[in-house]
XYZ file of C-alpha atoms in Angstrom:
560
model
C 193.465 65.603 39.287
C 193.616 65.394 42.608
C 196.297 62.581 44.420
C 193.127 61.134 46.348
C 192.335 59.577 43.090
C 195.325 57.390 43.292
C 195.577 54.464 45.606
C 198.767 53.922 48.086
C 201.602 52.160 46.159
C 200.564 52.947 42.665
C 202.463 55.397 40.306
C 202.075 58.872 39.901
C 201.304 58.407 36.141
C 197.282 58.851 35.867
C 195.393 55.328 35.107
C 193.114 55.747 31.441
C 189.985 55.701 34.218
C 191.618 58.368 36.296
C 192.011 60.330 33.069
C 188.517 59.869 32.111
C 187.265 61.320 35.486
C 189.607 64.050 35.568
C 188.181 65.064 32.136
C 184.606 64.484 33.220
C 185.417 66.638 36.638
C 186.242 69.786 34.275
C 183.153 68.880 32.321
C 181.552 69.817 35.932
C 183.406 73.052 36.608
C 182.587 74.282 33.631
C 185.894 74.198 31.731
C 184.579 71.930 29.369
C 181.644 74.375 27.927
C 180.224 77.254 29.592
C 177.330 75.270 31.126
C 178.153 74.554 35.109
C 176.836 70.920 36.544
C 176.446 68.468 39.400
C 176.232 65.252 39.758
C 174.523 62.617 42.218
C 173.740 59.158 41.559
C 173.811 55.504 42.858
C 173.575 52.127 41.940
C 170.321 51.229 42.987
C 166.883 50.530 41.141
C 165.791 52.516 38.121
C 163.946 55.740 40.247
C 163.530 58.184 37.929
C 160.096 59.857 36.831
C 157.875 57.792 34.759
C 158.720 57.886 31.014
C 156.797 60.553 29.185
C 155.851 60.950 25.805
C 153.249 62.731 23.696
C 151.616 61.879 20.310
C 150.993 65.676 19.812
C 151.188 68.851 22.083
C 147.911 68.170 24.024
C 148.173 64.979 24.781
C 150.716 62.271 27.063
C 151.713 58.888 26.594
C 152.378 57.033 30.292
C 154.339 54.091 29.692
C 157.780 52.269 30.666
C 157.922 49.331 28.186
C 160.934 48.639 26.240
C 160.514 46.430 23.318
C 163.283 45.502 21.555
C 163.589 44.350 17.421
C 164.999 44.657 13.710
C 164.118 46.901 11.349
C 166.140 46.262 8.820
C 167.052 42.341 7.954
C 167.839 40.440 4.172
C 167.218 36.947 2.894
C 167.354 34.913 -0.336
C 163.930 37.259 -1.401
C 166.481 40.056 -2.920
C 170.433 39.312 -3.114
C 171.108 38.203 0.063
C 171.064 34.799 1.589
C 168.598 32.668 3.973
C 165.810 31.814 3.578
C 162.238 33.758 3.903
C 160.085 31.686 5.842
C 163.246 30.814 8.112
C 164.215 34.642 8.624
C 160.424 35.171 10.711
C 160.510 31.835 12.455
C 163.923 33.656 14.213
C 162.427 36.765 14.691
C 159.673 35.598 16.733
C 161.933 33.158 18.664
C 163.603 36.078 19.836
C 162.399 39.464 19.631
C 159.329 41.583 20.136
C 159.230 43.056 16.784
C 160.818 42.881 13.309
C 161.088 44.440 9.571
C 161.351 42.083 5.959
C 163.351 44.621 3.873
C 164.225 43.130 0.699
C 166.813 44.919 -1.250
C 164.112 46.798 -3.399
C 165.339 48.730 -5.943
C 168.333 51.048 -6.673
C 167.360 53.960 -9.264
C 170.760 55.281 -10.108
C 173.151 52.073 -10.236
C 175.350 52.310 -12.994
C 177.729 50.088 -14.537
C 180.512 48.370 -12.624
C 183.764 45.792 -13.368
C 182.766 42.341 -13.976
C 179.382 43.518 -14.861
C 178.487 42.976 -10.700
C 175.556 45.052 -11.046
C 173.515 42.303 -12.456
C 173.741 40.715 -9.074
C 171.658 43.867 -7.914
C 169.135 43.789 -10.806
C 168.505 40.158 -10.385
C 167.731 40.373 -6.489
C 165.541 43.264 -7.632
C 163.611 41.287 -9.776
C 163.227 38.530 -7.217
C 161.595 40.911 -5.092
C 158.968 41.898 -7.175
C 158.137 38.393 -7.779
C 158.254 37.512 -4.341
C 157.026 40.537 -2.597
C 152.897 39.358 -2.286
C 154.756 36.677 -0.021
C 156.578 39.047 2.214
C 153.122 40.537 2.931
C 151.734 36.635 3.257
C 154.026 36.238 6.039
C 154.136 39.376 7.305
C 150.186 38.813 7.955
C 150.349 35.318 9.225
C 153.204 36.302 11.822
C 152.229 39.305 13.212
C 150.351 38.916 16.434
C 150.045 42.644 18.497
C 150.995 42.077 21.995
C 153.343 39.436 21.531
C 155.067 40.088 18.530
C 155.016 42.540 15.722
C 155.958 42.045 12.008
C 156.261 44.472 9.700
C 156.355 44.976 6.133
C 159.316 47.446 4.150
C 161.556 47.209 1.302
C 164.892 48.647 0.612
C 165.801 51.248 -2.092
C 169.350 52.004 -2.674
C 171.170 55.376 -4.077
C 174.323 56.025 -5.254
C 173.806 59.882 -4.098
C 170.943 60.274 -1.940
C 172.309 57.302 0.153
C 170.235 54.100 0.966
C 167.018 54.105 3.085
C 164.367 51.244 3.781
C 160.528 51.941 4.117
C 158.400 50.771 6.901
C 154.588 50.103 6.428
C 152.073 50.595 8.802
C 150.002 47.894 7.881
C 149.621 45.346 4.775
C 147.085 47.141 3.530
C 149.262 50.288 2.292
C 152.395 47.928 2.042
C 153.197 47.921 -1.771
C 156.406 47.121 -3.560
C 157.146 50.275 -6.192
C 160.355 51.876 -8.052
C 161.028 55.195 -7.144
C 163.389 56.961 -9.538
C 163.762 60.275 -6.635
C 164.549 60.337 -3.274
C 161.587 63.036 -3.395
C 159.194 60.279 -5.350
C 159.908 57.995 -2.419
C 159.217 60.431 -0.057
C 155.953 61.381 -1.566
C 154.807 57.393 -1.899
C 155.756 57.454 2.151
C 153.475 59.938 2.757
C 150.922 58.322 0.978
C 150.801 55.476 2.940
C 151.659 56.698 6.191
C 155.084 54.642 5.985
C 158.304 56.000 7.649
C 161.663 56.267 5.480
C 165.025 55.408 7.541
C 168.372 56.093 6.344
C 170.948 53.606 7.108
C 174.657 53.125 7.207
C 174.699 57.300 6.697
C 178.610 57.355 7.165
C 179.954 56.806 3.576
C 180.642 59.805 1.588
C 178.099 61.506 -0.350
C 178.347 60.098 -3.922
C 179.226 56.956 -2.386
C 175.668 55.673 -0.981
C 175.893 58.082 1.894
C 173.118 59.487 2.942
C 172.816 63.508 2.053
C 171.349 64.650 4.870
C 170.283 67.655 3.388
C 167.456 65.799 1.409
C 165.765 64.587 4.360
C 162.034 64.811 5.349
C 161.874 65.024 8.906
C 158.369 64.195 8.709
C 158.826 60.981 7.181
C 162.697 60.408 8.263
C 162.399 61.069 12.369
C 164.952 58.405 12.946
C 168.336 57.419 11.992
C 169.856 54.141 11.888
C 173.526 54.877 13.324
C 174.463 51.309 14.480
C 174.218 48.299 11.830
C 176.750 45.155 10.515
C 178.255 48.419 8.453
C 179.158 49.957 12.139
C 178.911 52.720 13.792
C 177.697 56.474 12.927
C 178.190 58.412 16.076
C 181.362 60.273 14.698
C 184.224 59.143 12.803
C 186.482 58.158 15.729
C 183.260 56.343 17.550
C 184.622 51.827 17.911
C 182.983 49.658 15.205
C 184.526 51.501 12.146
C 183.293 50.666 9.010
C 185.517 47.792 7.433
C 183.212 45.136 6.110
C 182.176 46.889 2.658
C 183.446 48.583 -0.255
C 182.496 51.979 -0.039
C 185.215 53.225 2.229
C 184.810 54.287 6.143
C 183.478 56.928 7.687
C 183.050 60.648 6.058
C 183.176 62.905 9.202
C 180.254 65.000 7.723
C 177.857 62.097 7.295
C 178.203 60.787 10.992
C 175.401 61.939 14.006
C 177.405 64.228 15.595
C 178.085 66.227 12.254
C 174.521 65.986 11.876
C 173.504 67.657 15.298
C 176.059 70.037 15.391
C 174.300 71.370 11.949
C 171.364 71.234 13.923
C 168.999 67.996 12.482
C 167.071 66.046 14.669
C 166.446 63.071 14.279
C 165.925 59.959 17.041
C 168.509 56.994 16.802
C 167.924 53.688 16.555
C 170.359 50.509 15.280
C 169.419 47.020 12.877
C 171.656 44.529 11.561
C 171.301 44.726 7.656
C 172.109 41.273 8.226
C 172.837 39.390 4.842
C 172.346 35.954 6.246
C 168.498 35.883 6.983
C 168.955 36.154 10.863
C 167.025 39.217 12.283
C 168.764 40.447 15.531
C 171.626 38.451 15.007
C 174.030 39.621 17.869
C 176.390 42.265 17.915
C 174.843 43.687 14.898
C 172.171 46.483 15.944
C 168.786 46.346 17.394
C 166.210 48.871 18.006
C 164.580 49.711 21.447
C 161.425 51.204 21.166
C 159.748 52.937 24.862
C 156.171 52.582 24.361
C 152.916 51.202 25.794
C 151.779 48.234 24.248
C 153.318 45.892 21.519
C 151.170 46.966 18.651
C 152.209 48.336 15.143
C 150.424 51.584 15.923
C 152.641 51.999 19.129
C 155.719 51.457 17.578
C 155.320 53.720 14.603
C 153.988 56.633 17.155
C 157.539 56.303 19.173
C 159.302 56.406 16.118
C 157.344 59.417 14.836
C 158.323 61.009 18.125
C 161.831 59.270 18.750
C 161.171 57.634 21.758
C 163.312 54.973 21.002
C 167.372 54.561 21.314
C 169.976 52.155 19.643
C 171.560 49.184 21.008
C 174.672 47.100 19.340
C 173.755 43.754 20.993
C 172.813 43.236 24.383
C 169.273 44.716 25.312
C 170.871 47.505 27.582
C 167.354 49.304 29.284
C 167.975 53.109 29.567
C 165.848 56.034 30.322
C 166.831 59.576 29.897
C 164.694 62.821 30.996
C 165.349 66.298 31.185
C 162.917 68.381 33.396
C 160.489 65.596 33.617
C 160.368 64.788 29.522
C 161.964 61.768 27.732
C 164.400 61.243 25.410
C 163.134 62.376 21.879
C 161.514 65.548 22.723
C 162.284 69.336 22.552
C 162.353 71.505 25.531
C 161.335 75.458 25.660
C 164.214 77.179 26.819
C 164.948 77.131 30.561
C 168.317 77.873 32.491
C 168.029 74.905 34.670
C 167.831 71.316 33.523
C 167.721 68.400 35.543
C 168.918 65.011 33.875
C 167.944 62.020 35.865
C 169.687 58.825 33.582
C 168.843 54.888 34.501
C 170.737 51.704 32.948
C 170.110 48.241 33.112
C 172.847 46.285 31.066
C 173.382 42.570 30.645
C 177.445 42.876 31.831
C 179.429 45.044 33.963
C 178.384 48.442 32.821
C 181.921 50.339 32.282
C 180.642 53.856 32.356
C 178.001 55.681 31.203
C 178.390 59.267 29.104
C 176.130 62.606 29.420
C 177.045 64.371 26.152
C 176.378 67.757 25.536
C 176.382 69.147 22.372
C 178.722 66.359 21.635
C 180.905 67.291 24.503
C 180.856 64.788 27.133
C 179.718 66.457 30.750
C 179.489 63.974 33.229
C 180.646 60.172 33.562
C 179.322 57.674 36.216
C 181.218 54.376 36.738
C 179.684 51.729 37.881
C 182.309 49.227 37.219
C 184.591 50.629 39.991
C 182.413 49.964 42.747
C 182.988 46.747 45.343
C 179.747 45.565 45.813
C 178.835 45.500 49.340
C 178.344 43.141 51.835
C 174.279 43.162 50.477
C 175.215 42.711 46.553
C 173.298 38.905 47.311
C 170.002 40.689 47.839
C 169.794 41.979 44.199
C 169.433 39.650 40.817
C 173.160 38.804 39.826
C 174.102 38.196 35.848
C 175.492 34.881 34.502
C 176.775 34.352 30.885
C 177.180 31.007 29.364
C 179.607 31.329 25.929
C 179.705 28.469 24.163
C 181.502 28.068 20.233
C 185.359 28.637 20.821
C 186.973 25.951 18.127
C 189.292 25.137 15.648
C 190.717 28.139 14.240
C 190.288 28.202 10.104
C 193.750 27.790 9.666
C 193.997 24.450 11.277
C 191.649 23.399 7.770
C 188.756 21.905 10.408
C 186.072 24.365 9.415
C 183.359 22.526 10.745
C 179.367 23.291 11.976
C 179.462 21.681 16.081
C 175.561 21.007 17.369
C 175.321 21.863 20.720
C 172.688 20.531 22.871
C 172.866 21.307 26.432
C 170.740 22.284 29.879
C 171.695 24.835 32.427
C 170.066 24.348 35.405
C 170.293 26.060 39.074
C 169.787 24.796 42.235
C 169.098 27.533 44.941
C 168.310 30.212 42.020
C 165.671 31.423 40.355
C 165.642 32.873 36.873
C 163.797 36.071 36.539
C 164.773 37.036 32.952
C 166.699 35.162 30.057
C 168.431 36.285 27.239
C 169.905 34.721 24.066
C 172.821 35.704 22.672
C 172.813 34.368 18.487
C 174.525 35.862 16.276
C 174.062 35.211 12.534
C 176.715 33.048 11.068
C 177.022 30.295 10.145
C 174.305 30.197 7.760
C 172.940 26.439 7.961
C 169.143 26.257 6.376
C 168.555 23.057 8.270
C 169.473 24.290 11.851
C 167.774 26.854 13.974
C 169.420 28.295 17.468
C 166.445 27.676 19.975
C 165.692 27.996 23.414
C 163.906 24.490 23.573
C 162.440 25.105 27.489
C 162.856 27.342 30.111
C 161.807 26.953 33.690
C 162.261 29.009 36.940
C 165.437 27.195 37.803
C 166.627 25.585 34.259
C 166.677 26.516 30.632
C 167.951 23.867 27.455
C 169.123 24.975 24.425
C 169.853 23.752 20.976
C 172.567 25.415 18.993
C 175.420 25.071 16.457
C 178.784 27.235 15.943
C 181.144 27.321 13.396
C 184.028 29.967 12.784
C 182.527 30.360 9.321
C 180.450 33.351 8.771
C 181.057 34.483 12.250
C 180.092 38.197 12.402
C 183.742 40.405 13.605
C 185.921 37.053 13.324
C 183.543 35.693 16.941
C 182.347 32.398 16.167
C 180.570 32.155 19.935
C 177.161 32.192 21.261
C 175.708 32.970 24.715
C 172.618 32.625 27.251
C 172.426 35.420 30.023
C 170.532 34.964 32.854
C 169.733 37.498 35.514
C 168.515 35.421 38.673
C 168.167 35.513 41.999
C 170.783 33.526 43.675
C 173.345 32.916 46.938
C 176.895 32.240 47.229
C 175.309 28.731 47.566
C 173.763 28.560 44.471
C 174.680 25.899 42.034
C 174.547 25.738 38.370
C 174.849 23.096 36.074
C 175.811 22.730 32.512
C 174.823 18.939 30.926
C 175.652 18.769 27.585
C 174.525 16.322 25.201
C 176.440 17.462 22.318
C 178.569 17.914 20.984
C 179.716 15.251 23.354
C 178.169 14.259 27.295
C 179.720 15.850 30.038
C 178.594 17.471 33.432
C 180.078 20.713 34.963
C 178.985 22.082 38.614
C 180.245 25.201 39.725
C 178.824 27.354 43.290
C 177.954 30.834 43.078
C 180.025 31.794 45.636
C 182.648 29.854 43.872
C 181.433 32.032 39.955
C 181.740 35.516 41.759
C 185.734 35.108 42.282
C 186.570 33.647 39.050
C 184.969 32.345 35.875
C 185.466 28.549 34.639
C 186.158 26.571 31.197
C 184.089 24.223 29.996
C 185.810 21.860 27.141
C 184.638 19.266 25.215
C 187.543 17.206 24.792
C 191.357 17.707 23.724
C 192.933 20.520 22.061
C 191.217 21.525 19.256
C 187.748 20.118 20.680
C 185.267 23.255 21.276
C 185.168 24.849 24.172
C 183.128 27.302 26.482
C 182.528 29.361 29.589
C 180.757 29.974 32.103
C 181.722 34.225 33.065
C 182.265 35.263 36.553
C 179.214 36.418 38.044
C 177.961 40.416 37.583
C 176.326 42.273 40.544
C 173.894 44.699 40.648
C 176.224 47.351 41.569
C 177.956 46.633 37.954
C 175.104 45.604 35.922
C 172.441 48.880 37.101
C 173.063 52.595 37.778
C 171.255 55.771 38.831
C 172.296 59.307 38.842
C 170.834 62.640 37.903
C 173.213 65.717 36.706
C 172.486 69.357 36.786
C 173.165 71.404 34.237
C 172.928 75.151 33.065
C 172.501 76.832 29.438
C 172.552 80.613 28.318
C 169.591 80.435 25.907
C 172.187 81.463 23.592
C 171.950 78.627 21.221
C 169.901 75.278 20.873
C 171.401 72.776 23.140
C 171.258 68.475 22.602
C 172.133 66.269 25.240
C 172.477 62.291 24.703
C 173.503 59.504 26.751
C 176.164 56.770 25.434
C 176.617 53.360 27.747
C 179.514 51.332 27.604
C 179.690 47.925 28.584
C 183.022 46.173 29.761
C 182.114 43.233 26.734
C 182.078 45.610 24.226
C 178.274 46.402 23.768
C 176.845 49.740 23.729
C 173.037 51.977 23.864
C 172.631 55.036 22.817
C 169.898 57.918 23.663
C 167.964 59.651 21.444
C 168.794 63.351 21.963
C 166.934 65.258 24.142
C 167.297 69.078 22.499
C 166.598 72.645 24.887
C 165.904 75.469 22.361
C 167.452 78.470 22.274
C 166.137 81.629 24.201
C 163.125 83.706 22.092
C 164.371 86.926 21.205
């Protein structure tokens, strides 16, 4: 490293970024991997070539929507809790797709202390009772082009590992008991469903998925990013420490996976156990496709044009030579990888691995935006939920009801941010109104069921705005009280909101994000030898902890 990357008056002893860049600069020399690479990028628009797809070899798919969803979700229909109906009223408050996947069956359960299987095989049989009313609401909800419901069921193994089914339509959907992984497989097939294997990281033996059973045809994805945790490799944040079966097994994580050359998409779900698809932090799927229709999600799927996401709905697209994440590329010595984020908080860096190695990091949280970062949409977060701690004895559910409203702003795009717990039949997180200028919720928190010990919830807003811009939170509840804060005043510091004394909730409104944080652009050049199949993938990092990940893009070896 170089002493330009240190700044007058600070020590000699290299900074964790500084370390990070040094590593990613011998990434570009070459010292890294034999592979040589540049680098060139900015922190303007997305500019890269439109995303590309194709069905089969002869023909193309234009398109640049991202759609965002669950796959994978539980509720009272099975062993898990919340209730049906409830479970799809959320969904379509808040995402663009989603997948009912009772816990369906689990062929080789044995028998366990306390006699806990029985808990299993009574959620099974609920299912089978139940299931004609999965596919009841499945049909009444689903409406193609505005939101997409989808039928599935679970089916756990003890050694095959645990997958969920998706149906292309009601009409094939059918709730059976596969005693094989090879059965199931077959009875996929037949119905032109897709099999995805989820939390693969446990051991084999210990419902981890053997990867050496899968169908490619009928398994093109992976589901590396759930409740469970995270896949990537056994080092990757997001361990898993919330169930029984141990953490990760180094050979069951993606990167084993690739390196024993499988290839397979990625994509992330909650398994949520509370009845609240897309509940935050916990996994959701981005799909790249035309239209919002079942038949257009399946088809990226079937060609992994899709990517994982732990929470917020980071946008990404990732080409090499021209074709999108997903696909397989002839050999060719030169390969051009142009890589665009959007992300909901300062984006921390973003990754270019290569054959698990990373090559190149951009980051965009370094940069002072300029004296134009007013021309772009800025970010702001309103948290809401800090209260008493449970050790204080005050578990208790708080209502929110509250309006955020700008003056001099315009919203161009609104998030919410709900995560799962607490689990309260009677109350629904909703997004009451929204305007150009204002937005009013109705919420409740609790630190009770809060998913990773955070009981808070959040709206994110990207708007167009001036230092003069005001905002202002009116709350009704939990009790009435009025906050104004400027812009101009939001970009130097964030704020508290509090409801009343110590231990009365509280909230915040987070300092402001800029374009130069929240958006990035670069392209890196890269070499190969031809001597053996290459993967490339791209990992973003947020500065609040959430995280996308690429589908691989793979370059095949040179034909002998």
């Amino acid at each position: 490293m170089s002493k330009s990357d240190l700044k007058p008056n600070e020590s000699s002893q290299p900074t964790r970024r500084q370390l990070l860049r040094s590593v990613g600069a011998l990434g570009a020399a070459g010292l890294l991997g034999t592979s040589t690479m540049g680098c060139s990028g900015s922190g303007k628009g997305l500019t890269a070539a439109p995303i590309r797809g194709a069905s089969d070899k002869n023909s193309a798919v234009q398109g640049t929507n991202i759609y965002f969803g669950d796959f994978h979700n539980h509720t009272e229909c099975g062993y898990a809790r919340g209730s049906l109906k409830r479970s799809f009223k959320i969904a379509r408050s808040h995402l663009d797709f989603f997948a009912c996947t009772p816990h369906g069956w689990w062929h080789d359960i044995g028998t366990y202390e306390n006699n806990i299987e029985r808990k299993w095989l009574n959620g099974f049989k609920i299912v089978q009772r139940q299931y004609p009313e999965v596919i009841k609401l499945v049909t009444e909800f689903n409406m193609p082009g505005k939101f997409v419901a989808i039928a599935g069921f679970e089916w756990h193994s003890t050694n095959c590992g645990d997958y969920h089914i998706l149906f292309p339509n009601t009409k094939d959907a059918e709730y059976t008991r596969c005693k094989t992984l090879k059965e199931f497989q077959k009875f996929a097939k037949s119905k032109g469903a897709l099999l995805v294997p989820h939390h693969p990281a446990n051991k084999i033996g210990h419902r981890g998925t053997d990867i050496s059973l899968r169908d490619p045809e009928v398994s093109p994805v992976l589901e590396m990013f759930s409740e469970w945790g995270n896949a990537e490799h056994d080092r990757a944040p997001s361990p898993y420490v919330r169930h029984t079966e141990g953490s990760r097994w180094t050979q069951n994580t993606l990167q084993h996976y690739l390196k024993n050359g499988h290839r397979m998409g990625v994509v992330a779900s909650t398994d949520d156990h509370l009845g609240f698809p897309g509940g935050y932090r916990e996994g959701l799927a981005a799909i790249i496709a035309d239209e919002l229709t079942p038949e257009a999600i399946f088809d990226a799927l079937r060609n992994r044009r899709c990517y994982a996401v732990s929470g917020d709905r980071i946008k990404m697209s990732f080409h090499c030579n021209g074709e999108m994440m997903g696909q397989e590329l002839d050999y060719t010595r030169k390969r051009k990888l142009a890589i665009n984020v959007e992300g909901w908080d300062q984006v921390d860096r973003v990754e270019l691995l290569k054959n698990n190695r990373v090559i190149a990091r951009n980051f965009p949280m370094d940069r002072e935006p300029g004296a134009d970062c007013w021309k772009e949409p800025v970010i702001f977060r309103f948290e809401y939920g800090w209260g008493p701690w449970p050790a204080l004895d005050m578990t208790r559910v708080c209502d929110w009801d509250f309006e955020i409203f700008f003056e001099g702003g315009t919203i161009l795009e609104a998030l919410p941010c709900f995560q799962s717990g607490p689990l309260e039949e009677n109350r629904l997180d909703e997004v009451v109104k929204q305007t150009k200028t204002g937005v009013h919720i109705r919420s409740f928190t609790a630190l009770r069921q809060q998913f990773e010990d955070i009981s808070t919830k959040a709206m994110v807003m990207k708007l167009n705005a001036s230092p003069k811009t005001k905002v202002t939170i009116r709350t009704k509840t939990p009790t009435k009280m009025t906050l104004t804060k400027t812009f101009a005043e939001l970009a130097k510091s964030n704020d508290m909101f509090f409801t009343g004394d110590f231990p009365k909730e509280s909230a915040m409104l987070h300092r402001l994000t800029f374009a130069d944080h929240w958006r990035t652009s670069f392209t890196v050049d890269d070499t190969g030898d031809g001597k053996q199949d290459d993967w490339y993938y791209v990992r973003v990092v947020q500065a609040n902890e959430q995280y996308a990940w690429s589908s691989p893009i793979w370059v095949n070896r040179r034909k002998k």
